[in-house]
Amino acid sequence: MLADRALVRSGLSSSTGNSENRQCQNQNEEVSLVLKQRQQQVDEMMEILPNLQYGLDVNPRFTKGVMGAEFTVGLTAFDALGVDLVHGWLVDPTENDGETFRLIGSRSYNEVVEVIINGNEASSSIDQITKLKSEKETELAACSSTTSKEEMVNMNDIEESAVIND
């Protein structure tokens, strides 16, 4: 306490020292955080490097410009090295009156593929339902025509018996 008073009287307060210590501590924490992030990036890169011989999973977005891509673990290497990954898979908003652009919207490559697969599955289901409907209609028509023929035979029998009885 006496030391603090002496520092204050001489114009050197302990609060100045504390503020410098806090600044150093904050800088150390920031450096520590950056180092942890870098270490995590290096760890992720070490996991994906062996798989690069098979390719890299990149999921571009067609309407977000040349740098538009959904984040994947494979992009970690580019981020860590400060390399911008660009692609040319873009949709022209003026082509086909913008219809393709409107249909794709903000979807990524993987999302567009999923829509196509779901559409194909739905189309296949519609084809199966249409075929089943056609088969049932054919069966129903066959039953209707058979019943009509039987009724006609019965009516002819009744008429013949009526003629014979007269």
Backbone as a chain_set.jsonl record, in Angstrom:
{"seq": "MLADRALVRSGLSSSTGNSENRQCQNQNEEVSLVLKQRQQQVDEMMEILPNLQYGLDVNPRFTKGVMGAEFTVGLTAFDALGVDLVHGWLVDPTENDGETFRLIGSRSYNEVVEVIINGNEASSSIDQITKLKSEKETELAACSSTTSKEEMVNMNDIEESAVIND", "coords": {"N": [[0.809, -1.171, 0.0], [1.904, 1.253, 0.794], [3.829, 1.403, -1.158], [2.282, 1.705, -3.425], [1.211, 4.264, -2.95], [3.51, 5.76, -3.06], [4.243, 5.411, -5.722], [2.08, 6.653, -6.968], [2.429, 9.316, -6.121], [4.809, 9.871, -7.372], [3.995, 9.88, -9.937], [3.892, 7.537, -11.253], [1.741, 5.15, -11.411], [0.438, 2.098, -10.06], [-1.612, 1.199, -11.525], [-1.008, 1.751, -14.168], [0.94, -0.107, -14.7], [-0.581, -2.379, -14.336], [-2.355, -2.094, -16.454], [-0.653, -2.376, -18.652], [0.172, -4.962, -18.208], [-2.277, -6.247, -18.6], [-2.701, -5.726, -21.307], [-0.574, -7.143, -22.424], [-1.304, -9.684, -21.572], [-3.759, -10.004, -22.919], [-2.822, -9.942, -25.573], [-1.248, -12.22, -25.544], [-3.234, -14.144, -25.173], [-4.668, -13.843, -27.562], [-2.71, -14.612, -29.433], [-2.362, -17.215, -28.609], [-4.887, -18.254, -29.215], [-4.902, -17.979, -32.024], [-2.797, -19.703, -32.638], [-3.914, -22.138, -31.783], [-6.026, -22.35, -33.595], [-4.612, -22.549, -36.0], [-3.267, -24.943, -35.531], [-5.419, -26.685, -35.463], [-6.254, -26.466, -38.129], [-4.023, -27.547, -39.421], [-4.124, -30.146, -38.421], [-6.558, -30.994, -39.581], [-5.853, -30.813, -42.284], [-3.896, -32.793, -42.41], [-5.489, -34.995, -42.147], [-6.943, -34.991, -44.536], [-5.082, -35.02, -46.599], [-4.061, -37.641, -47.419], [-6.286, -38.537, -48.821], [-6.473, -36.961, -51.05], [-5.466, -38.065, -53.345], [-7.587, -39.329, -54.462], [-9.303, -37.36, -55.121], [-11.047, -34.224, -54.559], [-13.533, -32.991, -52.487], [-15.601, -30.66, -53.566], [-18.126, -28.326, -53.442], [-19.681, -26.465, -55.433], [-21.516, -23.37, -55.694], [-23.867, -22.324, -57.954], [-24.812, -19.783, -58.49], [-23.483, -17.89, -57.026], [-21.202, -16.588, -57.778], [-17.684, -16.796, -58.828], [-16.265, -17.637, -56.626], [-18.04, -18.858, -55.02], [-18.785, -21.371, -52.942], [-19.826, -24.19, -51.053], [-18.791, -24.766, -47.732], [-16.471, -27.308, -47.13], [-14.611, -29.958, -45.586], [-12.465, -30.459, -47.195], [-11.755, -28.012, -48.216], [-10.216, -26.822, -46.323], [-7.426, -26.938, -46.589], [-6.952, -25.067, -48.616], [-7.827, -22.737, -47.342], [-6.036, -22.595, -45.16], [-3.616, -22.201, -46.458], [-4.055, -19.84, -47.655], [-5.067, -19.685, -50.223], [-7.182, -18.84, -52.84], [-9.982, -20.546, -53.93], [-11.428, -20.99, -56.984], [-14.175, -21.345, -59.308], [-15.778, -22.255, -62.397], [-18.385, -22.91, -62.775], [-21.029, -21.555, -63.448], [-24.278, -20.086, -63.662], [-25.896, -18.464, -66.227], [-27.801, -15.673, -65.755], [-29.367, -14.514, -67.724], [-29.799, -16.309, -69.722], [-32.064, -18.467, -71.436], [-34.314, -16.982, -70.72], [-33.864, -16.622, -68.043], [-34.83, -18.818, -66.739], [-33.454, -21.223, -65.971], [-31.696, -20.152, -64.106], [-33.528, -19.235, -62.205], [-34.667, -21.676, -61.405], [-32.493, -23.047, -60.281], [-31.623, -21.275, -58.323], [-30.296, -20.511, -55.17], [-29.08, -22.893, -54.755], [-26.622, -25.441, -54.127], [-24.225, -27.535, -55.885], [-24.51, -30.205, -54.93], [-27.088, -30.038, -53.831], [-28.645, -29.518, -56.102], [-28.241, -31.892, -57.531], [-29.519, -33.636, -55.772], [-32.18, -32.735, -56.01], [-32.648, -33.445, -58.672], [-32.413, -36.243, -58.518], [-34.549, -36.802, -56.752], [-36.621, -35.895, -58.376], [-36.436, -37.723, -60.507], [-37.056, -40.081, -59.142], [-39.671, -39.498, -58.367], [-40.864, -39.29, -60.874], [-40.569, -41.904, -61.754], [-42.201, -43.183, -59.886], [-44.667, -42.06, -60.585], [-44.931, -43.14, -63.136], [-45.194, -45.859, -62.458], [-47.595, -45.786, -61.005], [-49.351, -44.881, -62.981], [-49.222, -47.044, -64.774], [-50.277, -49.085, -63.132], [-52.845, -48.054, -62.745], [-53.812, -48.137, -65.366], [-53.803, -50.91, -65.788], [-55.735, -51.682, -63.907], [-57.969, -50.345, -64.918], [-58.256, -51.743, -67.307], [-58.839, -54.302, -66.332], [-61.228, -53.703, -65.043], [-62.813, -52.909, -67.196], [-62.88, -55.32, -68.599], [-64.265, -56.885, -66.756], [-66.719, -55.542, -66.744], [-67.565, -55.846, -69.392], [-67.785, -58.617, -69.487], [-69.789, -59.102, -67.617], [-71.882, -57.836, -68.884], [-72.185, -59.46, -71.15], [-72.951, -61.847, -69.914], [-75.338, -61.053, -68.784], [-76.767, -60.57, -71.098], [-76.911, -63.146, -72.171], [-78.46, -64.36, -70.201], [-80.807, -62.881, -70.508], [-81.544, -63.663, -73.094], [-82.031, -66.389, -72.64], [-84.24, -66.175, -70.97], [-86.095, -65.007, -72.68], [-86.301, -67.029, -74.605], [-87.346, -69.102, -73.084], [-89.779, -67.977, -72.446], [-90.996, -67.826, -74.932], [-91.225, -70.514, -75.561], [-92.91, -71.41, -73.518], [-95.258, -70.153, -74.2]], "CA": [[0.0, 0.0, 0.0], [2.809, 2.391, 0.794], [4.491, 1.43, -2.456], [1.312, 2.266, -4.362], [1.154, 5.711, -2.704], [4.761, 6.356, -3.538], [4.171, 5.412, -7.176], [1.106, 7.655, -7.362], [3.044, 10.618, -5.903], [5.862, 10.096, -8.345], [3.395, 9.878, -11.271], [3.878, 6.162, -11.767], [0.784, 4.384, -10.623], [0.438, 0.661, -10.314], [-2.646, 0.92, -12.517], [-0.343, 1.754, -15.461], [1.569, -1.423, -14.799], [-1.644, -3.364, -14.507], [-2.901, -1.964, -17.801], [0.331, -2.973, -19.561], [0.088, -6.406, -17.996], [-3.51, -6.716, -19.229], [-2.478, -5.708, -22.741], [0.29, -8.295, -22.74], [-2.083, -10.893, -21.356], [-4.71, -10.077, -24.043], [-2.06, -10.303, -26.77], [-0.872, -13.632, -25.39], [-4.437, -14.946, -25.393], [-4.949, -13.794, -28.993], [-1.699, -15.431, -30.102], [-2.681, -18.598, -28.253], [-6.071, -18.636, -29.977], [-4.476, -18.124, -33.417], [-2.008, -20.936, -32.721], [-4.835, -23.275, -31.681], [-6.745, -22.451, -34.863], [-3.66, -23.06, -37.001], [-3.022, -26.353, -35.234], [-6.611, -27.413, -35.898], [-6.201, -26.509, -39.587], [-2.974, -28.501, -39.8], [-4.659, -31.485, -38.123], [-7.554, -31.317, -40.609], [-5.134, -31.047, -43.541], [-3.225, -34.098, -42.326], [-6.515, -36.016, -42.354], [-7.426, -35.031, -45.918], [-4.001, -35.182, -47.58], [-4.021, -38.977, -48.04], [-7.453, -38.731, -49.689], [-6.395, -36.106, -52.233], [-5.179, -38.875, -54.524], [-8.871, -39.747, -55.006], [-10.061, -36.166, -55.504], [-11.366, -33.254, -53.514], [-14.963, -32.704, -52.445], [-15.915, -29.239, -53.673], [-19.547, -28.207, -53.7], [-19.872, -25.084, -55.891], [-22.84, -22.752, -55.807], [-23.913, -21.866, -59.339], [-25.253, -18.4, -58.633], [-22.794, -17.074, -56.021], [-19.938, -16.096, -58.31], [-16.62, -17.776, -59.031], [-15.739, -18.12, -55.35], [-19.15, -19.414, -54.258], [-18.73, -22.818, -52.686], [-20.21, -24.601, -49.709], [-17.596, -25.198, -47.021], [-16.244, -28.724, -46.851], [-13.314, -30.17, -44.936], [-11.446, -30.413, -48.234], [-11.343, -26.629, -48.471], [-9.349, -26.379, -45.231], [-6.071, -26.755, -47.106], [-6.922, -23.798, -49.328], [-7.932, -21.675, -46.342], [-4.806, -22.525, -44.368], [-2.533, -21.703, -47.299], [-4.435, -18.539, -48.187], [-5.293, -19.813, -51.66], [-8.592, -18.722, -53.209], [-10.467, -21.573, -54.84], [-12.443, -20.43, -57.874], [-14.756, -22.312, -60.243], [-16.456, -21.66, -63.533], [-19.709, -23.501, -62.905], [-21.963, -20.47, -63.183], [-25.485, -20.06, -64.477], [-26.142, -17.144, -66.8], [-29.175, -15.293, -65.4], [-30.116, -14.046, -68.89], [-30.021, -17.427, -70.642], [-33.387, -19.115, -71.337], [-35.181, -16.049, -69.984], [-33.582, -16.735, -66.617], [-35.547, -19.967, -66.172], [-32.496, -22.095, -65.282], [-31.224, -19.389, -62.946], [-34.619, -19.244, -61.224], [-34.837, -23.035, -60.89], [-31.35, -23.406, -59.441], [-31.631, -20.383, -57.159], [-29.039, -20.49, -54.406], [-28.687, -24.278, -54.469], [-25.273, -25.895, -54.452], [-24.174, -28.677, -56.794], [-25.091, -31.374, -54.264], [-28.525, -29.826, -53.682], [-29.246, -29.677, -57.435], [-28.231, -33.336, -57.813], [-30.565, -34.226, -54.937], [-33.461, -32.391, -56.635], [-32.764, -34.267, -59.884], [-32.683, -37.626, -58.09], [-35.926, -36.849, -56.242], [-37.5, -35.769, -59.54], [-36.417, -39.005, -61.226], [-37.797, -41.051, -58.332], [-41.084, -39.136, -58.461], [-41.289, -39.648, -62.23], [-40.679, -43.365, -61.776], [-43.405, -43.523, -59.116], [-45.822, -41.681, -61.4], [-45.029, -44.153, -64.194], [-45.722, -47.088, -61.858], [-49.0, -45.554, -60.664], [-50.075, -44.822, -64.257], [-49.301, -48.416, -65.274], [-51.218, -49.796, -62.273], [-54.175, -47.525, -63.067], [-54.186, -48.674, -66.678], [-54.117, -52.329, -65.597], [-57.014, -51.777, -63.182], [-59.02, -49.945, -65.848], [-58.431, -52.855, -68.246], [-59.537, -55.347, -65.583], [-62.595, -53.245, -64.809], [-63.504, -52.969, -68.487], [-63.102, -56.737, -68.892], [-65.347, -57.332, -65.866], [-67.956, -54.903, -67.203], [-68.008, -56.473, -70.64], [-68.167, -59.992, -69.161], [-71.095, -59.025, -66.958], [-72.87, -57.478, -69.907], [-72.416, -60.646, -71.975], [-73.706, -62.8, -69.103], [-76.706, -60.553, -68.671], [-77.415, -60.783, -72.398], [-77.215, -64.579, -72.274], [-79.594, -64.603, -69.306], [-82.001, -62.304, -71.116], [-81.909, -64.525, -74.222], [-82.617, -67.593, -72.06], [-85.57, -65.833, -70.464], [-86.939, -64.805, -73.845], [-86.545, -68.334, -75.223], [-88.274, -69.865, -72.256], [-91.08, -67.346, -72.548], [-91.549, -68.203, -76.226], [-91.525, -71.932, -75.469], [-94.05, -71.54, -72.633], [-96.467, -69.62, -74.834]], "C": [[0.868, 1.257, 0.0], [3.518, 2.521, -0.545], [3.57, 2.03, -3.509], [1.236, 3.785, -4.215], [2.402, 6.405, -3.252], [4.76, 6.432, -5.069], [3.212, 6.487, -7.678], [1.719, 9.046, -7.227], [4.096, 10.905, -6.95], [5.328, 10.093, -9.781], [3.39, 8.51, -11.915], [2.913, 5.354, -10.92], [0.88, 2.919, -10.968], [-0.626, 0.305, -11.343], [-2.053, 0.939, -13.919], [0.31, 0.405, -15.698], [0.533, -2.503, -15.035], [-2.22, -3.3, -15.922], [-1.952, -2.562, -18.828], [0.311, -4.492, -19.441], [-1.147, -6.983, -18.667], [-3.346, -6.756, -20.746], [-1.62, -6.891, -23.178], [-0.478, -9.597, -22.614], [-3.092, -11.079, -22.506], [-4.004, -10.493, -25.331], [-1.653, -11.767, -26.722], [-2.068, -14.548, -25.65], [-4.792, -14.986, -26.875], [-3.975, -14.676, -29.769], [-1.988, -16.91, -29.836], [-3.879, -19.101, -29.056], [-5.715, -18.862, -31.445], [-3.681, -19.412, -33.593], [-2.894, -22.175, -32.643], [-5.596, -23.47, -32.991], [-5.844, -23.019, -35.955], [-3.4, -24.546, -36.792], [-4.206, -27.204, -35.675], [-6.628, -27.533, -37.416], [-5.169, -27.525, -40.07], [-3.463, -29.925, -39.555], [-5.676, -31.918, -39.187], [-6.884, -31.601, -41.948], [-4.459, -32.409, -43.534], [-4.227, -35.235, -42.532], [-6.905, -36.127, -43.825], [-6.327, -35.28, -46.947], [-3.949, -36.577, -48.2], [-5.168, -39.214, -49.027], [-7.402, -37.896, -50.963], [-6.07, -36.892, -53.499], [-6.472, -39.344, -55.205], [-9.719, -38.562, -55.456], [-10.358, -35.3, -54.296], [-12.853, -32.936, -53.605], [-15.173, -31.194, -52.426], [-17.363, -29.147, -54.119], [-19.858, -26.775, -54.138], [-21.334, -24.651, -55.863], [-22.864, -22.034, -57.153], [-24.21, -20.383, -59.499], [-24.549, -17.454, -57.66], [-21.439, -16.573, -56.499], [-18.871, -17.175, -58.335], [-16.059, -18.33, -57.73], [-16.828, -18.745, -54.475], [-19.051, -20.917, -54.14], [-19.163, -23.064, -51.249], [-18.958, -25.109, -48.996], [-17.601, -26.707, -46.839], [-14.873, -28.846, -46.205], [-12.184, -30.065, -45.959], [-10.939, -29.008, -48.521], [-10.415, -26.078, -47.389], [-7.94, -26.095, -45.723], [-5.952, -25.417, -47.829], [-6.96, -22.623, -48.35], [-6.621, -21.501, -45.588], [-3.648, -21.926, -45.176], [-2.851, -20.335, -47.914], [-4.653, -18.54, -49.687], [-6.795, -19.716, -51.917], [-8.938, -19.805, -54.217], [-11.579, -20.955, -55.676], [-12.949, -21.518, -58.812], [-15.479, -21.559, -61.349], [-17.843, -22.227, -63.762], [-20.755, -22.451, -62.527], [-23.152, -20.561, -64.129], [-25.692, -18.625, -64.935], [-27.591, -16.752, -66.507], [-30.008, -14.826, -66.596], [-30.424, -15.156, -69.879], [-31.38, -18.066, -70.378], [-34.365, -18.274, -70.525], [-35.007, -16.181, -68.476], [-34.23, -17.933, -65.947], [-34.612, -20.893, -65.391], [-31.997, -21.423, -64.011], [-32.274, -19.416, -61.832], [-34.775, -20.63, -60.594], [-33.709, -23.436, -59.935], [-31.32, -22.557, -58.181], [-30.282, -20.378, -56.469], [-28.551, -21.891, -54.074], [-27.238, -24.54, -54.871], [-25.373, -27.081, -55.412], [-24.866, -29.891, -56.17], [-26.603, -31.239, -54.117], [-29.248, -29.987, -55.02], [-29.304, -31.157, -57.813], [-29.335, -34.03, -57.018], [-31.955, -33.953, -55.526], [-33.687, -33.259, -57.872], [-33.103, -35.705, -59.52], [-34.111, -37.755, -57.589], [-36.931, -36.739, -57.387], [-37.578, -37.056, -60.329], [-37.207, -40.067, -60.471], [-39.293, -40.777, -58.41], [-41.635, -39.522, -59.824], [-41.488, -41.155, -62.341], [-41.932, -43.814, -61.02], [-44.659, -43.2, -59.898], [-46.03, -42.701, -62.508], [-45.633, -45.449, -63.657], [-47.206, -46.942, -61.536], [-49.847, -45.53, -61.933], [-50.257, -46.219, -64.835], [-50.322, -49.219, -64.47], [-52.645, -49.341, -62.562], [-54.681, -48.1, -64.379], [-54.581, -50.147, -66.563], [-55.475, -52.494, -64.918], [-58.177, -51.378, -64.082], [-59.314, -51.058, -66.841], [-59.199, -53.986, -67.574], [-61.005, -54.971, -65.383], [-63.42, -53.314, -66.098], [-63.82, -54.416, -68.85], [-64.234, -57.284, -68.038], [-66.682, -56.777, -66.331], [-68.467, -55.573, -68.461], [-68.437, -57.909, -70.394], [-69.547, -60.001, -68.531], [-72.171, -58.702, -67.973], [-73.198, -58.686, -70.773], [-73.249, -61.665, -71.206], [-75.162, -62.359, -68.982], [-77.466, -60.778, -69.977], [-77.795, -62.251, -72.581], [-78.422, -64.901, -71.419], [-80.889, -64.063, -69.903], [-82.471, -63.154, -72.298], [-82.574, -65.807, -73.721], [-84.044, -67.329, -71.588], [-86.54, -65.672, -71.632], [-87.282, -66.139, -74.502], [-87.522, -69.142, -74.408], [-89.669, -69.272, -72.314], [-91.758, -67.742, -73.843], [-91.985, -69.674, -76.169], [-92.783, -72.14, -74.605], [-95.347, -71.03, -73.279], [-96.959, -70.649, -75.774]], "O": [[0.584, 2.212, -0.722], [3.775, 3.631, -1.011], [4.017, 2.773, -4.383], [1.199, 4.511, -5.208], [2.333, 7.49, -3.828], [5.23, 7.416, -5.641], [3.481, 7.153, -8.678], [1.552, 9.878, -8.119], [4.263, 12.05, -7.373], [6.089, 10.276, -10.73], [2.913, 8.363, -13.04], [3.258, 4.925, -9.819], [1.351, 2.549, -12.044], [-0.563, -0.756, -11.965], [-2.538, 0.217, -14.79], [0.228, -0.148, -16.795], [0.739, -3.422, -15.827], [-2.534, -4.331, -16.516], [-2.402, -3.193, -19.784], [0.417, -5.211, -20.434], [-1.094, -8.073, -19.238], [-3.794, -7.699, -21.398], [-1.909, -7.552, -24.176], [-0.33, -10.501, -23.436], [-3.257, -12.192, -23.007], [-4.528, -11.305, -26.094], [-1.706, -12.47, -27.731], [-1.927, -15.601, -26.271], [-5.173, -16.035, -27.394], [-4.385, -15.409, -30.669], [-1.871, -17.747, -30.732], [-3.884, -20.24, -29.522], [-6.175, -19.831, -32.048], [-3.863, -20.129, -34.577], [-2.658, -23.153, -33.351], [-5.792, -24.598, -33.445], [-6.266, -23.869, -36.739], [-3.323, -25.313, -37.751], [-4.028, -28.306, -36.195], [-6.978, -28.588, -37.945], [-5.417, -28.272, -41.017], [-3.244, -30.811, -40.381], [-5.66, -33.063, -39.639], [-7.287, -32.515, -42.667], [-4.454, -33.104, -44.551], [-3.87, -36.304, -43.027], [-7.168, -37.225, -44.314], [-6.62, -35.712, -48.062], [-3.802, -36.685, -49.417], [-5.031, -40.004, -49.961], [-8.211, -38.106, -51.866], [-6.366, -36.438, -54.604], [-6.46, -39.713, -56.38], [-10.748, -38.749, -56.106], [-9.969, -35.608, -53.169], [-13.365, -32.645, -54.686], [-14.954, -30.535, -51.41], [-17.773, -29.816, -55.067], [-20.256, -25.953, -53.313], [-22.25, -25.463, -55.993], [-21.981, -21.229, -57.45], [-23.894, -19.793, -60.532], [-24.99, -16.316, -57.492], [-20.611, -16.17, -55.682], [-19.104, -18.312, -57.924], [-15.436, -19.392, -57.734], [-16.573, -19.117, -53.329], [-19.214, -21.645, -55.119], [-18.904, -22.259, -50.354], [-18.149, -25.813, -49.6], [-18.605, -27.3, -46.445], [-14.067, -27.919, -46.279], [-11.079, -29.634, -45.629], [-9.823, -28.832, -49.012], [-9.887, -24.976, -47.533], [-7.327, -25.109, -45.312], [-4.956, -24.712, -47.668], [-6.228, -21.646, -48.504], [-6.152, -20.378, -45.402], [-2.801, -21.223, -44.624], [-2.019, -19.748, -48.605], [-4.45, -17.524, -50.352], [-7.585, -20.422, -51.291], [-8.264, -19.958, -55.236], [-12.561, -20.452, -55.132], [-12.248, -22.493, -59.081], [-15.751, -20.364, -61.23], [-18.417, -22.044, -64.835], [-21.294, -22.466, -61.421], [-23.037, -21.053, -65.252], [-25.667, -17.692, -64.132], [-28.514, -17.427, -66.963], [-31.233, -14.75, -66.496], [-31.233, -14.963, -70.787], [-31.798, -18.191, -69.227], [-35.149, -18.804, -69.737], [-35.927, -15.875, -67.719], [-34.188, -18.058, -64.724], [-34.935, -21.304, -64.277], [-31.891, -22.061, -62.963], [-31.943, -19.597, -60.66], [-34.989, -20.744, -59.387], [-33.945, -24.081, -58.914], [-31.027, -23.058, -57.096], [-29.244, -20.253, -57.12], [-27.698, -22.059, -53.202], [-26.71, -23.948, -55.813], [-26.465, -27.564, -55.71], [-25.707, -30.526, -56.806], [-27.326, -32.225, -54.262], [-30.349, -30.536, -55.064], [-30.307, -31.621, -58.355], [-30.01, -34.917, -57.539], [-32.809, -34.84, -55.539], [-34.793, -33.752, -58.092], [-33.976, -36.317, -60.136], [-34.814, -38.699, -57.95], [-37.967, -37.404, -57.376], [-38.656, -37.449, -60.775], [-37.936, -40.856, -61.073], [-40.093, -41.707, -58.509], [-42.753, -40.029, -59.92], [-42.454, -41.622, -62.945], [-42.639, -44.719, -61.465], [-45.617, -43.973, -59.883], [-47.162, -43.088, -62.796], [-46.476, -46.066, -64.308], [-47.987, -47.866, -61.765], [-50.94, -46.096, -61.959], [-51.334, -46.546, -65.335], [-51.134, -49.946, -65.042], [-53.557, -50.166, -62.617], [-55.84, -48.501, -64.486], [-55.565, -50.582, -67.161], [-56.27, -53.348, -65.31], [-59.245, -51.988, -64.028], [-60.471, -51.3, -67.186], [-60.106, -54.565, -68.172], [-61.901, -55.802, -65.531], [-64.579, -53.727, -66.083], [-64.906, -54.708, -69.352], [-65.067, -58.051, -68.521], [-67.684, -57.492, -66.31], [-69.662, -55.84, -68.588], [-69.375, -58.38, -71.037], [-70.385, -60.832, -68.883], [-73.268, -59.257, -67.91], [-74.363, -58.915, -71.098], [-74.151, -62.283, -71.772], [-76.087, -63.167, -69.064], [-78.645, -61.13, -69.971], [-78.873, -62.56, -73.087], [-79.315, -65.63, -71.851], [-81.937, -64.703, -69.818], [-83.674, -63.342, -72.481], [-83.561, -66.264, -74.299], [-84.938, -68.153, -71.781], [-87.674, -66.148, -71.575], [-88.423, -66.357, -74.909], [-88.417, -69.79, -74.951], [-90.652, -70.009, -72.239], [-92.967, -67.971, -73.862], [-93.041, -70.015, -76.7], [-93.627, -72.97, -74.942], [-96.432, -71.473, -72.9], [-97.974, -70.443, -76.439]]}, "num_chains": 1, "name": "protein.A"}
